[in-house]
XYZ file of C-alpha atoms in Angstrom:
768
model
C 128.807 138.155 150.713
C 131.759 139.016 152.941
C 133.505 136.536 155.229
C 133.047 138.832 158.254
C 129.245 138.685 157.812
C 129.258 135.084 159.099
C 131.035 135.970 162.394
C 133.128 132.826 161.790
C 136.265 134.516 160.558
C 137.853 137.763 159.374
C 138.722 136.501 155.871
C 138.330 133.523 153.562
C 141.568 132.038 154.970
C 139.736 131.424 158.268
C 137.489 128.843 156.549
C 140.358 126.649 155.308
C 140.781 123.438 157.311
C 143.965 123.094 159.341
C 146.625 121.113 157.483
C 145.429 122.157 153.989
C 146.322 125.163 151.807
C 143.112 125.626 149.834
C 139.385 125.042 149.981
C 136.433 124.934 147.599
C 132.866 126.092 148.375
C 130.041 124.910 146.084
C 126.414 126.160 146.048
C 123.641 124.814 143.786
C 120.844 127.265 142.821
C 117.518 125.865 141.577
C 116.792 127.149 138.042
C 113.379 125.772 137.069
C 110.049 127.319 136.083
C 109.076 130.395 134.099
C 111.464 132.669 136.034
C 114.580 130.569 135.363
C 117.792 132.357 134.349
C 119.120 131.329 130.900
C 117.798 127.786 131.315
C 119.005 126.885 127.806
C 122.584 127.543 128.993
C 122.577 126.415 132.638
C 119.784 123.835 132.700
C 117.657 123.045 135.775
C 120.286 124.270 138.270
C 123.234 126.672 138.479
C 126.361 125.489 140.334
C 128.490 128.284 141.854
C 131.986 127.293 143.036
C 134.532 129.505 144.776
C 138.129 128.302 145.213
C 140.349 130.177 147.658
C 143.822 129.589 149.158
C 145.790 130.701 152.214
C 147.867 133.020 150.033
C 144.736 135.110 149.384
C 143.944 134.152 145.783
C 140.393 133.159 144.891
C 138.263 132.650 141.784
C 134.690 131.889 140.793
C 133.287 129.180 138.520
C 129.750 129.080 137.142
C 128.697 125.612 135.951
C 125.591 124.147 134.355
C 123.472 121.359 135.858
C 125.676 118.815 133.995
C 128.908 120.269 135.479
C 130.001 122.096 132.266
C 131.986 125.296 132.936
C 130.037 128.374 131.712
C 131.910 131.392 133.101
C 134.596 132.487 135.563
C 133.646 136.204 135.660
C 132.423 137.712 138.921
C 130.215 140.096 136.897
C 128.172 137.113 135.634
C 127.731 135.933 139.233
C 126.547 139.397 140.296
C 124.099 139.418 137.365
C 122.654 136.077 138.571
C 122.332 137.415 142.135
C 120.536 140.542 140.835
C 118.229 138.372 138.690
C 117.201 136.173 141.622
C 117.321 139.108 144.105
C 119.922 137.278 146.240
C 121.147 139.810 148.817
C 123.596 137.862 150.986
C 124.375 140.806 153.289
C 120.664 141.571 153.749
C 119.516 139.981 157.055
C 115.978 139.751 155.661
C 117.345 137.288 153.082
C 120.140 135.534 155.005
C 120.081 135.661 158.821
C 123.038 133.974 160.516
C 122.733 132.129 163.823
C 124.870 134.698 165.641
C 122.820 137.641 164.349
C 119.579 135.844 165.206
C 120.825 134.991 168.717
C 122.065 138.557 169.254
C 118.802 140.032 167.931
C 116.636 137.823 170.141
C 118.646 138.254 173.348
C 120.235 141.737 173.337
C 118.401 143.818 170.709
C 117.601 147.469 171.534
C 115.307 149.875 169.665
C 118.399 151.293 167.918
C 119.485 147.773 166.860
C 115.980 147.006 165.595
C 115.967 150.240 163.565
C 119.373 149.344 162.042
C 118.013 145.851 161.249
C 114.991 147.497 159.570
C 117.271 149.802 157.544
C 119.341 146.832 156.317
C 116.376 144.542 155.609
C 114.488 147.185 153.537
C 117.696 148.299 151.680
C 117.168 151.866 152.969
C 120.713 151.882 154.294
C 122.018 150.985 150.819
C 119.720 153.630 149.243
C 121.000 156.272 151.660
C 124.545 155.416 150.605
C 123.579 155.779 146.925
C 122.040 159.216 147.610
C 125.213 160.328 149.402
C 127.357 159.180 146.475
C 125.097 161.037 143.980
C 125.332 164.219 146.062
C 129.132 164.001 146.045
C 129.091 163.489 142.247
C 126.907 166.620 141.756
C 129.365 168.690 143.811
C 132.266 167.511 141.649
C 130.319 168.349 138.430
C 129.543 171.901 139.666
C 133.248 172.460 140.352
C 134.184 171.219 136.841
C 131.474 173.452 135.255
C 132.827 176.577 136.961
C 136.290 175.828 135.612
C 134.939 175.303 132.047
C 133.160 178.744 131.877
C 136.537 180.491 131.797
C 137.385 178.769 128.477
C 134.211 179.977 126.625
C 135.838 183.267 125.357
C 138.734 181.431 123.688
C 136.346 179.020 121.972
C 134.272 182.032 120.613
C 137.440 183.585 119.034
C 138.252 180.325 117.270
C 134.675 180.172 115.913
C 134.969 183.769 114.487
C 138.205 182.873 112.638
C 136.652 179.737 111.180
C 133.656 181.732 109.899
C 135.988 184.191 108.061
C 137.809 181.293 106.431
C 134.455 179.890 105.197
C 133.526 183.217 103.510
C 136.802 183.214 101.566
C 136.288 179.672 100.297
C 132.793 180.445 98.971
C 134.266 183.029 96.483
C 135.980 180.206 94.533
C 132.778 178.115 93.861
C 132.645 178.823 90.034
C 136.180 177.539 89.534
C 135.401 174.430 91.503
C 132.252 173.808 89.351
C 134.272 173.860 86.088
C 136.843 171.474 87.517
C 134.050 169.169 88.615
C 132.474 169.121 85.064
C 135.785 168.128 83.412
C 136.256 165.437 85.959
C 132.811 163.986 85.190
C 133.565 163.839 81.469
C 136.825 162.024 82.092
C 135.038 159.573 84.384
C 132.353 158.737 81.786
C 135.028 158.037 79.189
C 136.619 155.531 81.519
C 133.185 154.024 82.232
C 132.505 153.433 78.538
C 135.854 151.653 78.141
C 135.259 149.479 81.185
C 131.647 148.646 80.104
C 133.018 147.253 76.819
C 135.544 145.196 78.718
C 132.726 144.020 81.044
C 130.624 142.810 78.061
C 133.588 140.814 76.706
C 134.101 139.278 80.116
C 130.412 138.258 80.338
C 130.638 136.455 76.975
C 133.745 134.591 78.084
C 132.098 133.638 81.430
C 129.023 132.280 79.646
C 131.203 129.996 77.512
C 133.161 128.832 80.582
C 129.862 128.138 82.431
C 128.728 125.870 79.581
C 132.092 124.050 79.700
C 131.755 123.639 83.520
C 128.262 122.138 83.137
C 129.642 119.583 80.708
C 132.587 118.865 82.996
C 130.270 118.430 86.008
C 128.142 115.990 84.066
C 131.291 114.088 83.135
C 132.471 114.031 86.792
C 129.073 112.728 87.918
C 129.254 109.958 85.341
C 132.823 109.067 86.335
C 131.877 109.170 90.023
C 128.964 106.797 89.449
C 131.227 104.452 87.501
C 133.836 104.557 90.268
C 131.231 104.004 93.035
C 129.829 101.005 91.164
C 133.311 99.554 90.625
C 134.270 100.319 94.260
C 131.152 98.609 95.642
C 131.820 95.608 93.385
C 135.473 95.518 94.539
C 134.594 95.702 98.275
C 131.888 93.075 97.788
C 134.363 90.684 96.157
C 136.975 91.490 98.838
C 134.489 90.649 101.604
C 133.643 87.383 99.852
C 137.369 86.461 99.694
C 137.847 87.371 103.381
C 134.750 85.442 104.449
C 135.883 82.369 102.477
C 139.402 82.635 103.931
C 137.921 82.945 107.442
C 135.755 79.917 106.701
C 138.873 78.020 105.533
C 140.798 78.707 108.768
C 138.658 76.423 110.993
C 138.925 73.650 108.361
C 142.715 73.952 108.323
C 142.792 73.819 112.116
C 140.480 70.805 112.094
C 142.683 69.140 109.479
C 145.811 69.679 111.602
C 144.053 68.308 114.673
C 142.766 65.291 112.713
C 146.244 64.643 111.277
C 147.827 64.800 114.732
C 145.151 62.476 116.058
C 145.707 60.068 113.110
C 149.502 60.087 113.578
C 149.068 59.431 117.278
C 146.695 56.511 116.554
C 149.179 55.035 114.035
C 152.023 55.238 116.523
C 149.918 53.665 119.292
C 148.881 50.778 116.984
C 152.512 50.188 115.925
C 153.717 50.262 119.547
C 150.982 47.815 120.590
C 151.959 45.437 117.775
C 155.615 45.446 118.892
C 154.500 44.943 122.508
C 152.394 41.873 121.562
C 155.407 40.268 119.834
C 157.623 40.849 122.879
C 154.954 39.440 125.245
C 154.586 36.261 123.112
C 158.339 35.679 123.209
C 158.385 36.204 126.998
C 155.453 33.792 127.497
C 157.243 30.987 125.527
C 160.442 31.514 127.522
C 158.554 31.507 130.884
C 156.603 28.327 130.057
C 159.904 26.511 129.380
C 161.293 27.679 132.763
C 158.145 26.435 134.570
C 158.405 22.947 133.055
C 162.093 22.707 133.974
C 161.405 23.954 137.567
C 158.635 21.399 138.185
C 160.972 18.593 137.039
C 163.814 19.820 139.321
C 161.491 20.096 142.383
C 160.170 16.530 141.958
C 163.726 15.222 141.704
C 164.759 17.153 144.880
C 161.763 15.787 146.860
C 162.746 12.224 146.061
C 166.303 12.901 147.161
C 165.301 14.500 150.524
C 162.837 11.743 151.454
C 165.626 9.240 151.141
C 167.846 11.303 153.526
C 165.347 12.461 156.287
C 163.156 10.114 158.343
C 160.247 12.750 159.006
C 161.404 15.062 161.936
C 161.695 17.991 159.623
C 158.021 17.612 158.652
C 156.911 17.809 162.332
C 158.888 21.042 162.880
C 157.302 22.513 159.775
C 153.803 21.694 161.111
C 154.635 23.282 164.488
C 156.157 26.336 162.732
C 152.952 26.844 160.755
C 150.899 26.687 163.985
C 153.121 29.250 165.764
C 153.059 31.538 162.738
C 149.256 31.376 162.860
C 149.320 32.217 166.569
C 151.713 35.137 165.861
C 149.402 36.462 163.158
C 146.429 36.268 165.556
C 148.416 38.107 168.262
C 149.380 40.855 165.829
C 145.759 41.152 164.714
C 144.496 41.453 168.304
C 147.183 44.081 169.077
C 146.306 46.096 165.959
C 142.577 45.974 166.699
C 143.300 46.987 170.277
C 145.525 49.921 169.149
C 142.882 51.002 166.609
C 140.434 51.619 169.484
C 142.797 54.184 171.084
C 141.908 57.135 168.720
C 138.202 56.703 169.470
C 138.918 56.710 173.225
C 141.081 59.812 172.841
C 138.327 61.497 170.786
C 135.796 60.682 173.531
C 138.168 62.196 176.118
C 138.579 65.344 173.949
C 134.822 65.713 173.553
C 134.367 65.210 177.304
C 137.025 67.879 177.995
C 135.332 70.284 175.548
C 131.985 69.668 177.230
C 133.535 70.441 180.635
C 135.029 73.705 179.290
C 131.749 74.593 177.604
C 129.806 73.915 180.805
C 132.206 76.113 182.830
C 131.842 79.141 180.499
C 128.377 80.380 181.664
C 129.132 79.793 185.372
C 131.216 82.975 185.827
C 128.548 85.097 184.155
C 125.837 83.412 186.195
C 127.759 84.102 189.409
C 128.055 87.762 188.375
C 124.305 87.871 187.751
C 123.695 86.349 191.207
C 126.051 88.902 192.766
C 124.355 91.809 190.965
C 120.920 90.553 192.026
C 122.084 90.240 195.636
C 123.458 93.790 195.525
C 120.192 95.076 194.032
C 118.198 93.269 196.738
C 120.403 94.749 199.448
C 119.968 98.247 197.995
C 116.182 97.825 197.883
C 116.087 96.637 201.493
C 118.491 99.375 202.607
C 116.845 102.263 200.712
C 113.297 101.131 201.602
C 111.820 102.714 198.488
C 113.620 106.049 198.694
C 114.117 107.505 195.225
C 117.114 109.637 196.250
C 119.406 106.617 195.912
C 118.678 106.397 192.189
C 119.891 109.951 191.510
C 122.963 112.096 192.024
C 123.880 112.912 195.613
C 123.632 116.622 194.874
C 120.052 116.441 193.588
C 118.340 117.438 196.913
C 120.484 120.592 197.116
C 119.684 121.374 193.451
C 115.923 120.961 194.061
C 116.097 123.161 197.191
C 117.948 125.853 195.224
C 115.299 125.695 192.462
C 112.502 126.084 195.048
C 114.216 129.034 196.757
C 115.155 130.830 193.498
C 112.453 133.245 192.315
C 114.045 134.120 188.972
C 112.377 131.394 186.874
C 109.399 132.237 184.669
C 107.951 128.956 185.913
C 109.544 126.583 188.415
C 111.292 123.731 186.526
C 109.867 120.227 186.884
C 112.239 117.329 187.403
C 113.536 114.851 187.372
C 110.485 113.283 185.718
C 111.020 110.027 187.639
C 110.153 111.943 190.838
C 106.726 112.754 189.359
C 105.757 109.278 188.156
C 104.141 106.569 190.281
C 103.967 103.044 188.830
C 100.621 101.368 189.580
C 101.777 97.875 188.532
C 105.263 97.155 189.870
C 105.579 94.045 187.667
C 106.508 96.346 184.759
C 109.096 98.349 186.731
C 112.271 96.831 185.213
C 111.087 97.016 181.589
C 109.771 100.594 181.878
C 112.845 101.799 183.783
C 115.009 100.457 180.927
C 112.798 101.647 178.053
C 112.114 105.141 179.427
C 115.860 105.448 180.020
C 117.226 108.950 180.423
C 113.762 110.512 180.154
C 113.183 109.784 183.852
C 116.269 111.919 184.660
C 115.066 114.882 182.568
C 114.060 118.347 183.849
C 111.328 120.399 182.089
C 111.308 124.208 181.654
C 109.073 126.479 179.570
C 111.598 128.982 178.136
C 115.123 129.301 176.792
C 116.148 131.635 179.624
C 114.925 129.135 182.241
C 116.939 126.424 180.483
C 120.121 128.524 180.610
C 119.537 129.434 184.260
C 118.878 125.808 185.277
C 121.952 124.628 183.345
C 124.109 127.095 185.319
C 122.638 125.877 188.610
C 123.379 122.249 187.649
C 126.965 123.167 186.860
C 127.280 124.908 190.246
C 126.088 121.808 192.115
C 127.951 119.430 189.715
C 124.649 117.661 189.106
C 124.096 117.481 185.328
C 120.781 116.212 183.933
C 119.066 116.646 180.530
C 116.816 119.704 180.142
C 113.911 120.006 177.656
C 111.750 123.016 176.844
C 108.004 122.399 177.016
C 104.841 124.417 177.166
C 101.698 124.458 179.295
C 99.369 123.278 176.539
C 97.557 120.046 177.339
C 97.807 117.086 174.959
C 94.484 115.377 174.261
C 95.073 111.682 173.520
C 91.423 110.649 173.436
C 91.358 109.890 169.721
C 94.929 108.590 169.579
C 94.814 105.747 172.126
C 94.478 102.061 171.166
C 91.523 99.797 171.849
C 90.448 99.944 175.553
C 91.051 96.175 175.883
C 94.798 96.830 175.763
C 96.727 98.101 178.771
C 99.046 101.006 177.922
C 101.969 102.592 179.732
C 99.872 105.749 180.187
C 97.243 103.768 182.124
C 99.660 102.226 184.624
C 101.677 105.451 185.218
C 100.216 107.983 187.624
C 101.893 111.249 186.665
C 101.931 113.814 189.445
C 104.264 115.702 191.755
C 105.182 112.764 194.013
C 108.195 114.050 195.969
C 109.180 114.716 199.587
C 107.078 117.457 201.190
C 110.192 119.686 201.429
C 110.304 119.958 197.609
C 106.579 120.119 196.842
C 104.924 123.248 195.375
C 101.219 122.593 195.832
C 100.214 125.622 193.833
C 101.897 124.205 190.700
C 100.542 120.677 191.016
C 98.267 120.710 187.982
C 100.872 122.416 185.747
C 103.510 119.922 186.783
C 101.223 116.984 185.929
C 100.504 118.335 182.469
C 104.193 119.074 181.683
C 105.430 115.642 182.796
C 102.568 113.830 181.095
C 103.042 115.786 177.861
C 106.799 115.106 177.641
C 106.312 111.367 178.220
C 103.656 111.310 175.492
C 105.778 113.290 173.012
C 109.118 111.562 173.602
C 108.069 108.022 174.633
C 104.567 107.645 173.061
C 103.267 106.134 176.326
C 99.672 106.535 175.185
C 100.354 104.240 172.186
C 102.557 101.671 173.973
C 100.604 98.559 174.986
C 101.660 96.001 177.617
C 101.021 92.239 177.249
C 102.340 89.730 179.780
C 103.016 86.788 177.453
C 105.514 87.120 174.643
C 103.566 84.595 172.530
C 100.316 86.545 172.995
C 102.102 89.767 172.096
C 103.534 88.204 168.924
C 100.141 86.796 167.869
C 98.278 90.073 168.513
C 100.848 92.272 166.741
C 101.109 89.851 163.792
C 97.362 89.287 163.368
C 96.700 92.767 161.972
C 98.252 96.200 162.256
C 96.709 97.677 165.403
C 95.325 101.185 165.211
C 97.085 103.828 167.353
C 99.746 101.328 168.502
C 103.418 102.141 167.965
C 105.030 99.493 170.151
C 104.329 96.677 172.589
C 106.252 95.311 175.581
C 106.094 91.734 176.894
C 107.673 90.017 179.939
C 110.714 87.765 179.860
C 112.576 86.047 182.690
C 114.646 87.985 185.231
C 113.010 91.387 184.717
C 113.973 91.560 181.045
C 111.460 91.822 178.251
C 110.789 92.094 174.546
C 109.805 95.101 172.453
C 107.669 94.695 169.306
C 107.099 97.463 166.744
C 106.173 97.876 163.098
C 109.011 98.412 160.624
C 109.064 100.599 157.524
C 107.654 97.832 155.373
C 104.872 97.013 157.813
C 106.614 93.890 159.129
C 106.963 93.142 162.831
C 110.331 94.048 164.404
C 111.389 92.460 167.694
C 114.096 93.648 170.117
C 115.338 92.361 173.465
C 114.988 94.711 176.485
C 117.611 93.948 179.180
C 116.643 94.028 182.843
C 117.139 97.276 184.808
C 120.042 96.765 187.214
C 119.893 100.078 189.091
C 117.632 101.296 191.897
C 114.078 102.278 190.877
C 113.646 105.896 189.824
C 109.831 105.800 189.734
C 107.618 105.615 192.810
C 106.398 102.032 193.178
C 105.545 99.246 195.641
C 108.874 98.530 197.333
C 107.670 95.306 198.951
C 106.729 93.956 195.531
C 110.135 94.947 194.179
C 111.899 93.184 197.079
C 109.832 90.005 196.637
C 110.381 90.030 192.881
C 114.116 90.537 193.383
C 114.215 87.655 195.908
C 112.361 85.390 193.455
C 114.780 86.361 190.701
C 117.736 85.702 193.049
C 116.308 82.272 193.878
C 115.894 81.516 190.174
C 119.452 82.626 189.398
C 120.894 80.538 192.270
C 118.905 77.480 191.116
C 120.225 77.970 187.571
C 123.774 78.341 188.983
C 123.355 75.073 190.927
C 122.165 73.344 187.729
C 125.213 74.623 185.851
C 127.597 73.488 188.628
C 125.910 70.058 188.765
C 126.296 69.758 184.994
C 130.017 70.592 185.302
C 130.467 67.906 187.971
C 128.678 65.322 185.813
C 130.819 66.151 182.801
C 133.990 66.091 184.908
C 132.994 62.571 186.066
C 132.528 61.564 182.421
C 135.971 63.026 181.606
C 137.532 61.026 184.463
C 135.893 57.796 183.144
C 137.359 58.495 179.691
C 140.838 59.005 181.138
C 140.545 55.731 183.129
C 139.444 53.899 179.963
C 142.552 55.184 178.149
C 144.759 54.039 181.046
C 143.204 50.532 180.927
C 143.693 50.453 177.165
C 147.400 51.262 177.514
C 147.815 48.506 180.174
C 146.076 45.899 177.955
C 148.177 47.049 174.999
C 151.398 46.342 176.919
C 150.175 42.798 177.842
C 149.211 41.975 174.220
C 152.588 43.233 172.963
C 154.426 40.990 175.493
C 152.391 37.957 174.365
C 153.147 38.708 170.698
C 156.858 39.026 171.428
C 156.828 35.626 173.224
C 155.251 33.899 170.187
C 157.719 35.659 167.840
C 160.607 34.317 169.900
C 159.213 30.737 169.636
C 158.839 31.084 165.850
C 162.428 32.277 165.532
C 163.670 29.278 167.576
C 161.807 26.832 165.298
C 163.212 28.513 162.198
C 166.743 28.266 163.611
C 166.237 24.524 164.334
C 164.921 23.917 160.819
C 167.889 25.746 159.346
C 170.311 23.634 161.415
C 168.545 20.305 160.604
C 167.902 21.031 156.940
C 170.977 22.620 155.515
C 170.346 20.609 152.407
C 166.760 21.788 152.057
C 167.821 25.278 150.943
C 168.064 24.035 147.390
C 164.431 22.832 147.461
C 163.230 26.196 148.761
C 165.183 27.990 146.073
C 163.626 25.750 143.420
C 160.124 26.362 144.793
C 160.751 30.075 144.941
C 162.014 30.100 141.368
C 158.948 28.078 140.219
C 156.616 30.468 142.009
C 158.299 33.491 140.441
C 158.069 31.894 136.978
C 154.351 31.118 137.442
C 153.653 34.675 138.626
C 155.624 36.049 135.700
C 153.604 33.894 133.272
C 150.342 35.127 134.796
C 151.553 38.697 134.430
C 152.528 38.165 130.769
C 149.157 36.576 129.986
C 147.268 39.499 131.552
C 149.473 41.978 129.669
C 148.818 40.159 126.381
C 145.046 40.253 126.947
C 145.229 43.988 127.725
C 147.312 44.634 124.616
C 144.789 42.770 122.408
C 141.934 44.944 123.740
C 144.033 48.096 123.353
C 144.967 47.062 119.779
C 141.294 46.690 118.816
C 140.531 50.140 120.246
C 143.533 51.674 118.442
C 142.379 50.218 115.096
C 138.898 51.651 115.605
C 140.325 55.084 116.507
C 142.588 54.951 113.418
C 139.604 54.167 111.171
C 137.597 57.071 112.591
C 140.545 59.454 112.151
C 140.964 58.491 108.495
C 137.274 59.106 107.835
C 137.460 62.513 109.534
C 140.523 63.511 107.488
C 138.832 62.459 104.248
C 135.732 64.536 105.061
C 137.831 67.573 106.057
C 139.936 67.325 102.831
C 136.750 67.388 100.759
C 135.464 70.471 102.584
C 138.855 72.251 102.273
C 139.051 71.564 98.523
C 135.539 72.935 98.029
C 136.317 76.136 99.976
C 139.645 76.638 98.161
C 137.885 76.395 94.784
C 135.441 79.087 95.918
C 138.353 81.261 97.113
C 140.147 81.038 93.720
C 136.945 81.994 91.921
C 136.319 84.915 94.297
C 139.940 86.133 93.974
C 139.621 86.222 90.150
C 136.493 88.362 90.508
C 138.317 90.602 92.991
C 141.260 91.140 90.557
C 138.933 92.062 87.679
C 136.860 94.415 89.852
C 140.096 96.019 91.143
C 141.222 96.756 87.570
C 137.828 98.282 86.726
C 137.985 100.325 89.958
C 141.458 101.699 89.136
C 140.392 102.674 85.596
C 137.251 104.409 86.940
C 139.329 106.203 89.597
C 141.783 107.577 86.988
C 138.869 108.792 84.835
C 137.217 110.360 87.897
C 140.402 112.152 88.982
C 140.977 113.474 85.428
C 137.383 114.736 85.232
C 137.650 116.499 88.578
C 140.988 118.028 87.562
C 139.421 119.439 84.347
C 136.443 120.733 86.344
C 138.706 122.386 88.879
C 140.738 124.091 86.150
C 137.553 125.443 84.530
C 136.248 126.643 87.922
C 139.526 128.468 88.589
C 139.306 130.122 85.141
C 135.706 131.108 85.882
C 136.623 132.506 89.297
C 139.407 134.567 87.711
C 136.966 135.911 85.085
C 134.363 136.691 87.770
C 136.948 138.639 89.763
C 137.852 140.619 86.626
C 134.157 141.251 85.902
C 133.580 142.315 89.552
C 136.506 144.743 89.332
C 135.063 146.196 86.115
C 131.578 146.439 87.586
C 132.916 148.164 90.720
C 134.806 150.589 88.511
C 131.666 151.343 86.474
C 129.615 151.931 89.617
């Protein structure tokens, strides 16, 4: 088809997206059934692609169902269109939206006749007739020009006839020449037939030689194949054995490394034991000498000092004990600080967490107060729920007589809620449907849309019809309360906007749209959420699409059945705007007051919780302050004891300048004893390690012996297999030389035969 036929552009360049230089259009044509087109070539579908650029170039591609390119010729595409009778420019086959809209809205009898001419191909047929008529006129003109040349052609024919009569007089001479020629030809044939017989004898002999050569080649080929199979079999055996040897070699290397490591560890442990024994003997000698020196020093000091030094030592030990206790109490006291700080952090987090919902709760209280004030101020008037220009729009609709049927809307004006308890949930769930206008034709929709634009009061518009919807057999069990039962659908508006003559029609239109778009006849209402869950889960209810249940604050829950049959639950927020449906205003005010009281009580609970947690936070901070004060007192006490200990140590140092030698001797004895203990423990550890090293060394030697045996066995098999491989390789080479020689002889004989056959064919052609 042409680009202009779509009314979307004047050429293919108009369909290219801005910012790009080319575009590709792909169409898939179904190609199944008895009437498929070349299904063995294209498969179950034909893919037609057209690639075009801004420069004006374009091309076609015809592909099979698998994406394989079949053709790029436009003629093949036209053949496919003719086969499937695809007439893109024919509006009876392809009708664009613009043509359909133009035909439906502005068509005249002349336009309809043109549409008929195009759809039935009469317009195309008329064009063909006109082209044929023009062709006939051109042929008549050419024929008139050709009649003038007939006389010249007749003169040429007369001269040719005279020439033929002259040639017929020489027939006898031609017959004699022909007879001599035949005799000469038969003489040549006899010579060539003799040559042909000789060639046949020679070819027969060569054929026998070729048969013998072919038999010889077959024998040589069989010998070579046998030798080749034997060679490859032996080669595979060698490779398999070599592959089998590789893991053994790796295992042997690993075992050797492990054995060498065990040997080294055992040798190192043996050297270490010798060193430790020498160190133990040397340390024991030092201990004996130190004990003797200390005893001698004690005797010397007792003779010098009368006992005051001993009293200071006792007091020093007591003060050191007190200092240790003070440090312990201070440490334990400081260790309690992180737990107190953690309690303060948790208390602070709890305060922050308790403050978070307060702002939202205050907003909810404010919104509820505003809603209550609106309800009290509006006193049930529905105008407050809609645009300020709606009354003027409704008055203009009533006064305009150009509608096929007066539009109905908004639907919320025509719905009275019998049970106000469900007002918030239904206002939220019905949503924009309550703002919708209903008309019965496309022209009414366009007219109403223009009026809304004039009054700047835009609402949704749907097209309905006056047919009544019978829901008798599509409603759920009578025990359930549905939205349809609690909604009284009628023309409930101010008397200034009421058309009493259209009351019944209005009821049917509003009721039908709510049934079609909101399924109110199959929406059940259950007060308790638990009851709703149990009923919907017990079994799949007949003629029930969804269920609503109450929640706190005017919100609710919606239950429905999912694709797999499982129950799906969704939260329905409370309606925060003024009511759009006619309902009991007093009930709405009381319900809003109760909700406001509940929200304020919840806000008070949240504020009380914040105060309690702030008190807890303050207690934690006071506990930390007390802890810091006690910590300072304990640190002062510890410092006082430390000072006393230092004074005693200074006195002892002044009174016992000679006792430094005794302390040095004791310290040296203690170091020697500790060193001996260390050497003894090291010797015990080295003995245990030596036993383990010997056991590991024994295991490694056994592993190496086993691996050596396996390696020797595999190597013997490899040598045997390699000998077989060498012998089979020699046999294979001999068989290959014989095979190549046999094929060379056969090829030479075949060439000789082909040469003889060509000579025989030339002779036979000459004879024929």
